PDB file of N, CA and C in Angstrom:
ATOM      1  N   ASN M   1      13.326  -5.412 -11.369  1.00 67.00           N
ATOM      2  CA  ASN M   1      11.968  -5.107 -10.987  1.00 67.00           C
ATOM      3  C   ASN M   1      11.072  -6.268 -11.389  1.00 67.00           C
ATOM      4  N   LEU M   2      10.295  -6.792 -10.461  1.00 81.00           N
ATOM      5  CA  LEU M   2       9.422  -7.925 -10.745  1.00 81.00           C
ATOM      6  C   LEU M   2       8.159  -7.543 -11.500  1.00 81.00           C
ATOM      7  N   LEU M   3       7.724  -6.317 -11.358  1.00 86.00           N
ATOM      8  CA  LEU M   3       6.488  -5.894 -12.007  1.00 86.00           C
ATOM      9  C   LEU M   3       6.760  -5.360 -13.405  1.00 86.00           C
ATOM     10  N   THR M   4       5.897  -5.715 -14.326  1.00 90.00           N
ATOM     11  CA  THR M   4       5.941  -5.165 -15.675  1.00 90.00           C
ATOM     12  C   THR M   4       5.188  -3.845 -15.674  1.00 90.00           C
ATOM     13  N   ASN M   5       5.779  -2.810 -16.192  1.00 92.00           N
ATOM     14  CA  ASN M   5       5.140  -1.495 -16.283  1.00 92.00           C
ATOM     15  C   ASN M   5       4.668  -1.015 -14.905  1.00 92.00           C
ATOM     16  N   GLY M   6       5.523  -1.141 -13.915  1.00 88.00           N
ATOM     17  CA  GLY M   6       5.177  -0.756 -12.544  1.00 88.00           C
ATOM     18  C   GLY M   6       4.875   0.719 -12.368  1.00 88.00           C
ATOM     19  N   GLY M   7       5.382   1.564 -13.240  1.00 90.00           N
ATOM     20  CA  GLY M   7       5.116   2.999 -13.167  1.00 90.00           C
ATOM     21  C   GLY M   7       3.984   3.443 -14.084  1.00 90.00           C
ATOM     22  N   PHE M   8       3.370   2.489 -14.782  1.00 93.00           N
ATOM     23  CA  PHE M   8       2.251   2.758 -15.697  1.00 93.00           C
ATOM     24  C   PHE M   8       2.628   3.752 -16.797  1.00 93.00           C
ATOM     25  N   GLU M   9       3.860   3.644 -17.282  1.00 94.00           N
ATOM     26  CA  GLU M   9       4.331   4.559 -18.318  1.00 94.00           C
ATOM     27  C   GLU M   9       4.234   3.961 -19.715  1.00 94.00           C
ATOM     28  N   ALA M  10       3.871   2.672 -19.855  1.00 93.00           N
ATOM     29  CA  ALA M  10       3.906   2.009 -21.171  1.00 93.00           C
ATOM     30  C   ALA M  10       2.794   2.480 -22.109  1.00 93.00           C
ATOM     31  N   ASN M  11       1.625   2.775 -21.608  1.00 92.00           N
ATOM     32  CA  ASN M  11       0.558   3.324 -22.462  1.00 92.00           C
ATOM     33  C   ASN M  11       0.759   4.836 -22.542  1.00 92.00           C
ATOM     34  N   ASP M  12       0.505   5.430 -23.696  1.00 95.00           N
ATOM     35  CA  ASP M  12       0.615   6.880 -23.827  1.00 95.00           C
ATOM     36  C   ASP M  12      -0.741   7.507 -23.552  1.00 95.00           C
ATOM     37  N   ALA M  13      -0.891   8.096 -22.359  1.00 96.00           N
ATOM     38  CA  ALA M  13      -2.149   8.722 -21.967  1.00 96.00           C
ATOM     39  C   ALA M  13      -2.078  10.245 -22.059  1.00 96.00           C
ATOM     40  N   SER M  14      -1.123  10.769 -22.817  1.00 94.00           N
ATOM     41  CA  SER M  14      -0.967  12.226 -22.899  1.00 94.00           C
ATOM     42  C   SER M  14      -2.163  12.902 -23.557  1.00 94.00           C
ATOM     43  N   ALA M  15      -2.905  12.176 -24.397  1.00 95.00           N
ATOM     44  CA  ALA M  15      -4.068  12.756 -25.066  1.00 95.00           C
ATOM     45  C   ALA M  15      -5.378  12.409 -24.348  1.00 95.00           C
ATOM     46  N   GLY M  16      -5.281  11.728 -23.212  1.00 95.00           N
ATOM     47  CA  GLY M  16      -6.473  11.323 -22.462  1.00 95.00           C
ATOM     48  C   GLY M  16      -6.315   9.923 -21.910  1.00 95.00           C
ATOM     49  N   ASP M  17      -7.196   9.546 -21.010  1.00 95.00           N
ATOM     50  CA  ASP M  17      -7.133   8.241 -20.364  1.00 95.00           C
ATOM     51  C   ASP M  17      -7.161   7.111 -21.394  1.00 95.00           C
ATOM     52  N   VAL M  18      -6.410   6.036 -21.092  1.00 95.00           N
ATOM     53  CA  VAL M  18      -6.348   4.849 -21.934  1.00 95.00           C
ATOM     54  C   VAL M  18      -6.832   3.673 -21.096  1.00 95.00           C
ATOM     55  N   GLY M  19      -7.705   2.845 -21.632  1.00 95.00           N
ATOM     56  CA  GLY M  19      -8.234   1.708 -20.886  1.00 95.00           C
ATOM     57  C   GLY M  19      -7.161   0.714 -20.488  1.00 95.00           C
ATOM     58  N   GLY M  20      -7.211   0.266 -19.215  1.00 95.00           N
ATOM     59  CA  GLY M  20      -6.277  -0.738 -18.717  1.00 95.00           C
ATOM     60  C   GLY M  20      -4.859  -0.224 -18.565  1.00 95.00           C
ATOM     61  N   ALA M  21      -3.926  -1.178 -18.482  1.00 95.00           N
ATOM     62  CA  ALA M  21      -2.499  -0.853 -18.348  1.00 95.00           C
ATOM     63  C   ALA M  21      -1.688  -2.004 -18.918  1.00 95.00           C
ATOM     64  N   THR M  22      -0.753  -1.702 -19.791  1.00 95.00           N
ATOM     65  CA  THR M  22       0.097  -2.718 -20.404  1.00 95.00           C
ATOM     66  C   THR M  22       0.784  -3.549 -19.329  1.00 95.00           C
ATOM     67  N   GLY M  23       0.729  -4.882 -19.474  1.00 95.00           N
ATOM     68  CA  GLY M  23       1.395  -5.785 -18.547  1.00 95.00           C
ATOM     69  C   GLY M  23       0.566  -6.172 -17.334  1.00 95.00           C
ATOM     70  N   TRP M  24      -0.603  -5.576 -17.162  1.00 96.00           N
ATOM     71  CA  TRP M  24      -1.467  -5.846 -16.016  1.00 96.00           C
ATOM     72  C   TRP M  24      -2.755  -6.507 -16.484  1.00 96.00           C
ATOM     73  N   SER M  25      -3.274  -7.445 -15.691  1.00 96.00           N
ATOM     74  CA  SER M  25      -4.606  -8.002 -15.927  1.00 96.00           C
ATOM     75  C   SER M  25      -5.565  -7.134 -15.136  1.00 96.00           C
ATOM     76  N   SER M  26      -6.404  -6.390 -15.830  1.00 93.00           N
ATOM     77  CA  SER M  26      -7.293  -5.455 -15.130  1.00 93.00           C
ATOM     78  C   SER M  26      -8.743  -5.865 -15.325  1.00 93.00           C
ATOM     79  N   PHE M  27      -9.606  -5.404 -14.431  1.00 91.00           N
ATOM     80  CA  PHE M  27     -11.018  -5.733 -14.508  1.00 91.00           C
ATOM     81  C   PHE M  27     -11.864  -4.526 -14.150  1.00 91.00           C
ATOM     82  N   ASN M  28     -12.986  -4.433 -14.821  1.00 90.00           N
ATOM     83  CA  ASN M  28     -13.962  -3.350 -14.683  1.00 90.00           C
ATOM     84  C   ASN M  28     -13.372  -2.006 -15.084  1.00 90.00           C
ATOM     85  N   PHE M  29     -13.513  -0.974 -14.295  1.00 90.00           N
ATOM     86  CA  PHE M  29     -13.201   0.391 -14.713  1.00 90.00           C
ATOM     87  C   PHE M  29     -11.767   0.788 -14.347  1.00 90.00           C
ATOM     88  N   THR M  30     -10.811   0.538 -15.253  1.00 93.00           N
ATOM     89  CA  THR M  30      -9.404   0.842 -15.006  1.00 93.00           C
ATOM     90  C   THR M  30      -8.817   1.602 -16.185  1.00 93.00           C
ATOM     91  N   PHE M  31      -7.929   2.537 -15.869  1.00 96.00           N
ATOM     92  CA  PHE M  31      -7.351   3.397 -16.899  1.00 96.00           C
ATOM     93  C   PHE M  31      -5.916   3.784 -16.547  1.00 96.00           C
ATOM     94  N   THR M  32      -5.095   3.974 -17.573  1.00 96.00           N
ATOM     95  CA  THR M  32      -3.825   4.663 -17.425  1.00 96.00           C
ATOM     96  C   THR M  32      -4.131   6.130 -17.689  1.00 96.00           C
ATOM     97  N   THR M  33      -3.637   7.014 -16.835  1.00 95.00           N
ATOM     98  CA  THR M  33      -3.964   8.437 -16.954  1.00 95.00           C
ATOM     99  C   THR M  33      -2.716   9.295 -16.754  1.00 95.00           C
ATOM    100  N   ALA M  34      -2.729  10.463 -17.361  1.00 95.00           N
ATOM    101  CA  ALA M  34      -1.635  11.417 -17.171  1.00 95.00           C
ATOM    102  C   ALA M  34      -1.914  12.323 -15.971  1.00 95.00           C
ATOM    103  N   ALA M  35      -3.060  12.163 -15.353  1.00 88.00           N
ATOM    104  CA  ALA M  35      -3.426  12.971 -14.181  1.00 88.00           C
ATOM    105  C   ALA M  35      -2.901  12.314 -12.905  1.00 88.00           C
ATOM    106  N   ALA M  36      -2.507  13.119 -11.963  1.00 85.00           N
ATOM    107  CA  ALA M  36      -2.136  12.669 -10.600  1.00 85.00           C
ATOM    108  C   ALA M  36      -0.994  11.666 -10.545  1.00 85.00           C
ATOM    109  N   ALA M  37       0.007  11.830 -11.367  1.00 87.00           N
ATOM    110  CA  ALA M  37       1.163  10.932 -11.315  1.00 87.00           C
ATOM    111  C   ALA M  37       1.959  11.170 -10.047  1.00 87.00           C
ATOM    112  N   ASN M  38       2.366  10.102  -9.399  1.00 83.00           N
ATOM    113  CA  ASN M  38       3.182  10.196  -8.189  1.00 83.00           C
ATOM    114  C   ASN M  38       4.667  10.236  -8.544  1.00 83.00           C
ATOM    115  N   ASN M  39       5.037   9.426  -9.515  1.00 83.00           N
ATOM    116  CA  ASN M  39       6.425   9.335  -9.958  1.00 83.00           C
ATOM    117  C   ASN M  39       6.359   9.110 -11.469  1.00 83.00           C
ATOM    118  N   GLY M  40       7.047   9.874 -12.248  1.00 90.00           N
ATOM    119  CA  GLY M  40       6.929   9.772 -13.690  1.00 90.00           C
ATOM    120  C   GLY M  40       5.843  10.698 -14.189  1.00 90.00           C
ATOM    121  N   THR M  41       5.238  10.339 -15.321  1.00 94.00           N
ATOM    122  CA  THR M  41       4.239  11.227 -15.927  1.00 94.00           C
ATOM    123  C   THR M  41       2.830  10.658 -15.918  1.00 94.00           C
ATOM    124  N   GLN M  42       2.665   9.394 -15.497  1.00 95.00           N
ATOM    125  CA  GLN M  42       1.353   8.762 -15.560  1.00 95.00           C
ATOM    126  C   GLN M  42       1.064   7.971 -14.292  1.00 95.00           C
ATOM    127  N   SER M  43      -0.197   7.584 -14.148  1.00 94.00           N
ATOM    128  CA  SER M  43      -0.610   6.770 -13.000  1.00 94.00           C
ATOM    129  C   SER M  43      -1.740   5.841 -13.430  1.00 94.00           C
ATOM    130  N   PHE M  44      -2.188   5.016 -12.506  1.00 95.00           N
ATOM    131  CA  PHE M  44      -3.265   4.068 -12.755  1.00 95.00           C
ATOM    132  C   PHE M  44      -4.505   4.543 -12.018  1.00 95.00           C
ATOM    133  N   LYS M  45      -5.630   4.603 -12.730  1.00 94.00           N
ATOM    134  CA  LYS M  45      -6.872   5.086 -12.138  1.00 94.00           C
ATOM    135  C   LYS M  45      -7.901   3.959 -12.156  1.00 94.00           C
ATOM    136  N   THR M  46      -8.579   3.770 -11.031  1.00 92.00           N
ATOM    137  CA  THR M  46      -9.622   2.762 -10.946  1.00 92.00           C
ATOM    138  C   THR M  46     -10.773   3.298 -10.112  1.00 92.00           C
ATOM    139  N   TYR M  47     -11.982   2.900 -10.467  1.00 87.00           N
ATOM    140  CA  TYR M  47     -13.144   3.341  -9.698  1.00 87.00           C
ATOM    141  C   TYR M  47     -14.315   2.396  -9.945  1.00 87.00           C
ATOM    142  N   GLY M  48     -15.281   2.367  -8.988  1.00 81.00           N
ATOM    143  CA  GLY M  48     -16.519   1.592  -9.084  1.00 81.00           C
ATOM    144  C   GLY M  48     -16.295   0.192  -9.627  1.00 81.00           C
ATOM    145  N   PRO M  49     -17.311  -0.560  -9.904  1.00 76.00           N
ATOM    146  CA  PRO M  49     -18.701  -0.281  -9.575  1.00 76.00           C
ATOM    147  C   PRO M  49     -18.935  -0.402  -8.074  1.00 76.00           C
ATOM    148  N   TRP M  50     -19.949   0.258  -7.594  1.00 75.00           N
ATOM    149  CA  TRP M  50     -20.159   0.336  -6.152  1.00 75.00           C
ATOM    150  C   TRP M  50     -21.235  -0.606  -5.636  1.00 75.00           C
ATOM    151  N   GLU M  51     -21.761  -1.472  -6.493  1.00 74.00           N
ATOM    152  CA  GLU M  51     -22.753  -2.430  -6.012  1.00 74.00           C
ATOM    153  C   GLU M  51     -22.064  -3.582  -5.273  1.00 74.00           C
ATOM    154  N   GLN M  52     -22.844  -4.430  -4.623  1.00 76.00           N
ATOM    155  CA  GLN M  52     -22.291  -5.566  -3.879  1.00 76.00           C
ATOM    156  C   GLN M  52     -21.435  -6.423  -4.807  1.00 76.00           C
ATOM    157  N   PHE M  53     -20.295  -6.854  -4.314  1.00 74.00           N
ATOM    158  CA  PHE M  53     -19.317  -7.679  -5.032  1.00 74.00           C
ATOM    159  C   PHE M  53     -18.700  -6.948  -6.221  1.00 74.00           C
ATOM    160  N   GLY M  54     -18.853  -5.644  -6.269  1.00 79.00           N
ATOM    161  CA  GLY M  54     -18.268  -4.863  -7.343  1.00 79.00           C
ATOM    162  C   GLY M  54     -16.816  -4.541  -7.037  1.00 79.00           C
ATOM    163  N   GLY M  55     -16.276  -3.676  -7.810  1.00 87.00           N
ATOM    164  CA  GLY M  55     -14.899  -3.249  -7.627  1.00 87.00           C
ATOM    165  C   GLY M  55     -14.142  -3.301  -8.929  1.00 87.00           C
ATOM    166  N   SER M  56     -13.014  -2.678  -8.939  1.00 91.00           N
ATOM    167  CA  SER M  56     -12.136  -2.646 -10.105  1.00 91.00           C
ATOM    168  C   SER M  56     -10.715  -2.787  -9.616  1.00 91.00           C
ATOM    169  N   GLY M  57      -9.822  -3.208 -10.476  1.00 91.00           N
ATOM    170  CA  GLY M  57      -8.432  -3.318 -10.066  1.00 91.00           C
ATOM    171  C   GLY M  57      -7.567  -3.914 -11.151  1.00 91.00           C
ATOM    172  N   ALA M  58      -6.332  -4.204 -10.785  1.00 93.00           N
ATOM    173  CA  ALA M  58      -5.371  -4.808 -11.702  1.00 93.00           C
ATOM    174  C   ALA M  58      -4.413  -5.684 -10.903  1.00 93.00           C
ATOM    175  N   VAL M  59      -3.958  -6.759 -11.523  1.00 94.00           N
ATOM    176  CA  VAL M  59      -3.057  -7.701 -10.856  1.00 94.00           C
ATOM    177  C   VAL M  59      -1.959  -8.150 -11.809  1.00 94.00           C
ATOM    178  N   GLN M  60      -0.867  -8.600 -11.199  1.00 94.00           N
ATOM    179  CA  GLN M  60       0.196  -9.310 -11.906  1.00 94.00           C
ATOM    180  C   GLN M  60       0.588 -10.483 -11.031  1.00 94.00           C
ATOM    181  N   THR M  61       0.994 -11.561 -11.649  1.00 91.00           N
ATOM    182  CA  THR M  61       1.468 -12.716 -10.887  1.00 91.00           C
ATOM    183  C   THR M  61       2.928 -12.989 -11.235  1.00 91.00           C
ATOM    184  N   PHE M  62       3.675 -13.481 -10.251  1.00 86.00           N
ATOM    185  CA  PHE M  62       5.062 -13.870 -10.467  1.00 86.00           C
ATOM    186  C   PHE M  62       5.428 -14.895  -9.416  1.00 86.00           C
ATOM    187  N   ALA M  63       6.440 -15.670  -9.680  1.00 87.00           N
ATOM    188  CA  ALA M  63       6.862 -16.732  -8.775  1.00 87.00           C
ATOM    189  C   ALA M  63       7.465 -16.159  -7.493  1.00 87.00           C
ATOM    190  N   ALA M  64       7.188 -16.828  -6.386  1.00 89.00           N
ATOM    191  CA  ALA M  64       7.764 -16.436  -5.088  1.00 89.00           C
ATOM    192  C   ALA M  64       8.046 -17.704  -4.292  1.00 89.00           C
ATOM    193  N   SER M  65       9.043 -17.637  -3.414  1.00 93.00           N
ATOM    194  CA  SER M  65       9.402 -18.744  -2.550  1.00 93.00           C
ATOM    195  C   SER M  65       9.016 -18.434  -1.119  1.00 93.00           C
ATOM    196  N   PRO M  66       8.714 -19.455  -0.292  1.00 96.00           N
ATOM    197  CA  PRO M  66       8.380 -19.196   1.114  1.00 96.00           C
ATOM    198  C   PRO M  66       9.503 -18.408   1.799  1.00 96.00           C
ATOM    199  N   GLY M  67       9.123 -17.362   2.517  1.00 95.00           N
ATOM    200  CA  GLY M  67      10.090 -16.542   3.236  1.00 95.00           C
ATOM    201  C   GLY M  67      10.749 -15.462   2.400  1.00 95.00           C
ATOM    202  N   GLN M  68      10.486 -15.435   1.130  1.00 92.00           N
ATOM    203  CA  GLN M  68      11.078 -14.418   0.262  1.00 92.00           C
ATOM    204  C   GLN M  68      10.499 -13.053   0.619  1.00 92.00           C
ATOM    205  N   VAL M  69      11.328 -12.036   0.678  1.00 91.00           N
ATOM    206  CA  VAL M  69      10.918 -10.698   1.070  1.00 91.00           C
ATOM    207  C   VAL M  69      10.942  -9.786  -0.146  1.00 91.00           C
ATOM    208  N   PHE M  70       9.897  -8.965  -0.287  1.00 86.00           N
ATOM    209  CA  PHE M  70       9.815  -7.991  -1.360  1.00 86.00           C
ATOM    210  C   PHE M  70       9.698  -6.590  -0.755  1.00 86.00           C
ATOM    211  N   THR M  71      10.333  -5.627  -1.366  1.00 82.00           N
ATOM    212  CA  THR M  71      10.298  -4.250  -0.881  1.00 82.00           C
ATOM    213  C   THR M  71       9.693  -3.349  -1.949  1.00 82.00           C
ATOM    214  N   GLY M  72       8.710  -2.552  -1.561  1.00 74.00           N
ATOM    215  CA  GLY M  72       8.091  -1.630  -2.511  1.00 74.00           C
ATOM    216  C   GLY M  72       8.870  -0.331  -2.591  1.00 74.00           C
ATOM    217  N   GLU M  73       8.693   0.363  -3.676  1.00 66.00           N
ATOM    218  CA  GLU M  73       9.362   1.660  -3.851  1.00 66.00           C
ATOM    219  C   GLU M  73       8.411   2.777  -3.593  1.00 66.00           C
TER     220      GLU M  73
END
C-alpha cells in the first residue's frame, strides 16, 4: 500500500474526534473520527472554511513514474 494510514485507523478517535490524521499533511478543519466509517472503525472528516479560496483537506506524496497505474480500493 502506497498510502500511510490509508484507512485512518492510526489515531484513536473512540473518545471523540482527533485533529488531523497520522501520516497525512492536513490543512484547516480536518479530523479523524469514529463516525461514518466506510471500512474499519474510523474515517477522515473535513469541512469549511467556505470563504473564497478556503477549503480543507489532506495530502500524501510518493514517487511515481510516467505511465504507472494506481488502483484504489
